[in-house]
Amino acid sequence: CSLAYQPPIFLSLEPEVTVPSAHAFIQKCHRTWKRARRTLLQVRACTKAQADRHQSKPPVYFVDQKVWLSSKNIPLCSVCNKLAPKFTGPFTVTKILNPVAVHLKLPPAHRRVHPVFHVSKLKPCHWVCLLQVLQ
C-alpha cells in the first residue's frame, strides 16, 4: 500500500474521532456511500425489469419428445450451405440437463457433434408437420 500504513478495514473498530470536522466528514462519506449503494440497487432492479420484459420463457421439452435441430452450426454434407435445410431431424430428446439444455440422440452420421444443445437451437416437432415432410 502506498499510504505507509495499513488503512483500517472496519471503521467501527477504530477509536472515536475527537475533531468535529473529521467526524462530520466521516458522516458525510457514510451518507454518500449509502445513497450511491441505494441508487445502484435501484438501477439494477430497473435494468433487470427492462431486460425481463423482452425475455421470453424457454420452451419446455420432455424426454422422448421429437425436436428439430437448427443446422446453422452443424456440418452437413451439402453442396451449398445456402440451399441446405435450416433444421435437421427430427431427433429424440434423451435427457433434460437443465431448463435450457437438452441431450439429443443423434445418428452415427453426426458422431463428431456434441449431443447437448441449447433450447434456442431446437424447435418442437409437431406430428402434422412430420407427416407432411415424410410424404
Protein backbone atom coordinates (compact mmCIF):
# COMPACT_ATOMS: atom_id res chain seq x y z
CA CYS A 1 0.00 0.00 0.00
CA SER A 2 1.33 3.47 -0.80
CA LEU A 3 -0.07 5.13 2.33
CA ALA A 4 2.88 3.93 4.51
CA TYR A 5 0.41 2.34 6.92
CA GLN A 6 -2.35 -0.25 6.79
CA PRO A 7 -5.67 1.60 6.37
CA PRO A 8 -8.46 0.45 8.68
CA ILE A 9 -10.81 -2.14 7.21
CA PHE A 10 -13.61 -1.67 9.72
CA LEU A 11 -14.19 1.94 10.70
CA SER A 12 -16.42 0.84 13.57
CA LEU A 13 -13.40 -0.73 15.32
CA GLU A 14 -11.33 2.44 15.13
CA PRO A 15 -11.25 4.81 18.11
CA GLU A 16 -13.75 7.65 18.04
CA VAL A 17 -12.55 10.83 16.34
CA THR A 18 -12.50 13.90 18.58
CA VAL A 19 -12.15 16.51 15.82
CA PRO A 20 -15.67 17.73 14.88
CA SER A 21 -14.83 18.49 11.26
CA ALA A 22 -13.36 14.99 10.77
CA HIS A 23 -16.45 13.44 12.35
CA ALA A 24 -18.71 15.47 10.03
CA PHE A 25 -16.62 14.41 7.04
CA ILE A 26 -16.91 10.73 8.01
CA GLN A 27 -20.68 11.08 8.41
CA LYS A 28 -20.92 12.77 5.02
CA CYS A 29 -18.88 9.93 3.44
CA HIS A 30 -21.20 7.34 5.02
CA ARG A 31 -24.31 9.15 3.75
CA THR A 32 -22.81 9.45 0.25
CA TRP A 33 -21.84 5.77 0.22
CA LYS A 34 -25.33 4.69 1.36
CA ARG A 35 -27.01 6.94 -1.23
CA ALA A 36 -24.75 5.60 -4.01
CA ARG A 37 -25.45 2.00 -2.97
CA ARG A 38 -29.21 2.61 -2.82
CA THR A 39 -29.12 4.23 -6.28
CA LEU A 40 -27.10 1.35 -7.74
CA LEU A 41 -29.59 -1.17 -6.33
CA GLN A 42 -32.49 0.79 -7.84
CA VAL A 43 -30.75 0.96 -11.23
CA ARG A 44 -30.04 -2.78 -11.08
CA ALA A 45 -33.71 -3.51 -10.35
CA CYS A 46 -34.90 -1.23 -13.18
CA THR A 47 -32.41 -2.74 -15.64
CA LYS A 48 -33.47 -6.26 -14.68
CA ALA A 49 -37.15 -5.39 -15.09
CA GLN A 50 -36.45 -3.88 -18.51
CA ALA A 51 -34.44 -6.91 -19.63
CA ASP A 52 -37.04 -9.37 -18.30
CA ARG A 53 -39.76 -7.56 -20.22
CA HIS A 54 -38.15 -8.55 -23.53
CA GLN A 55 -37.17 -12.06 -22.47
CA SER A 56 -39.47 -14.97 -23.17
CA LYS A 57 -39.69 -18.22 -21.26
CA PRO A 58 -37.75 -21.09 -22.84
CA PRO A 59 -39.92 -23.87 -24.27
CA VAL A 60 -40.29 -26.92 -22.05
CA TYR A 61 -39.11 -30.20 -23.55
CA PHE A 62 -39.51 -33.67 -22.11
CA VAL A 63 -37.75 -37.00 -22.60
CA ASP A 64 -38.65 -38.92 -25.79
CA GLN A 65 -40.02 -35.79 -27.45
CA LYS A 66 -39.11 -35.27 -31.11
CA VAL A 67 -37.41 -31.98 -31.96
CA TRP A 68 -35.89 -30.28 -34.98
CA LEU A 69 -32.28 -29.14 -34.64
CA SER A 70 -31.00 -25.91 -36.18
CA SER A 71 -28.38 -26.74 -38.79
CA LYS A 72 -26.71 -23.34 -38.55
CA ASN A 73 -23.54 -24.59 -36.82
CA ILE A 74 -23.83 -28.27 -37.72
CA PRO A 75 -21.58 -29.55 -40.52
CA LEU A 76 -23.85 -31.00 -43.21
CA CYS A 77 -22.93 -32.88 -46.35
CA SER A 78 -24.42 -30.40 -48.77
CA VAL A 79 -23.04 -28.72 -51.86
CA CYS A 80 -24.09 -25.24 -50.77
CA ASN A 81 -24.93 -24.08 -47.24
CA LYS A 82 -27.39 -21.57 -48.65
CA LEU A 83 -29.52 -24.39 -50.06
CA ALA A 84 -29.13 -26.66 -47.02
CA PRO A 85 -32.17 -27.16 -44.77
CA LYS A 86 -32.45 -24.75 -41.85
CA PHE A 87 -33.44 -27.54 -39.46
CA THR A 88 -32.47 -31.21 -39.45
CA GLY A 89 -34.07 -34.13 -37.73
CA PRO A 90 -36.33 -34.91 -36.07
CA PHE A 91 -34.20 -36.13 -33.17
CA THR A 92 -35.27 -37.61 -29.85
CA VAL A 93 -34.62 -35.87 -26.54
CA THR A 94 -32.85 -38.39 -24.30
CA LYS A 95 -32.16 -36.26 -21.23
CA ILE A 96 -33.07 -32.85 -19.83
CA LEU A 97 -29.88 -31.46 -18.30
CA ASN A 98 -31.39 -28.17 -17.11
CA PRO A 99 -34.26 -25.93 -18.27
CA VAL A 100 -32.20 -24.57 -21.19
CA ALA A 101 -30.02 -27.55 -22.20
CA VAL A 102 -31.10 -30.92 -23.58
CA HIS A 103 -29.28 -34.06 -24.69
CA LEU A 104 -30.33 -35.44 -28.10
CA LYS A 105 -29.95 -38.88 -29.62
CA LEU A 106 -28.01 -38.17 -32.81
CA PRO A 107 -27.47 -40.62 -35.67
CA PRO A 108 -24.00 -42.05 -36.40
CA ALA A 109 -23.58 -39.51 -39.22
CA HIS A 110 -23.34 -36.79 -36.54
CA ARG A 111 -20.89 -38.65 -34.27
CA ARG A 112 -18.48 -35.69 -34.28
CA VAL A 113 -21.18 -33.29 -33.00
CA HIS A 114 -21.62 -32.87 -29.24
CA PRO A 115 -25.16 -34.06 -28.39
CA VAL A 116 -26.04 -31.31 -25.86
CA PHE A 117 -27.86 -28.29 -27.28
CA HIS A 118 -29.39 -25.06 -26.01
CA VAL A 119 -33.16 -24.88 -26.37
CA SER A 120 -32.81 -21.88 -28.69
CA LYS A 121 -31.31 -24.26 -31.28
CA LEU A 122 -34.32 -26.60 -31.09
CA LYS A 123 -37.85 -26.46 -32.40
CA PRO A 124 -40.58 -28.88 -31.29
CA CYS A 125 -41.65 -31.39 -33.90
CA HIS A 126 -45.40 -31.46 -34.44
CA TRP A 127 -46.73 -34.67 -35.92
CA VAL A 128 -48.71 -32.85 -38.61
CA CYS A 129 -45.51 -31.22 -39.89
CA LEU A 130 -43.66 -34.52 -39.64
CA LEU A 131 -46.28 -36.29 -41.74
CA GLN A 132 -46.06 -33.57 -44.41
CA VAL A 133 -42.27 -33.94 -44.56
CA LEU A 134 -42.46 -37.73 -44.85
CA GLN A 135 -44.99 -37.67 -47.69
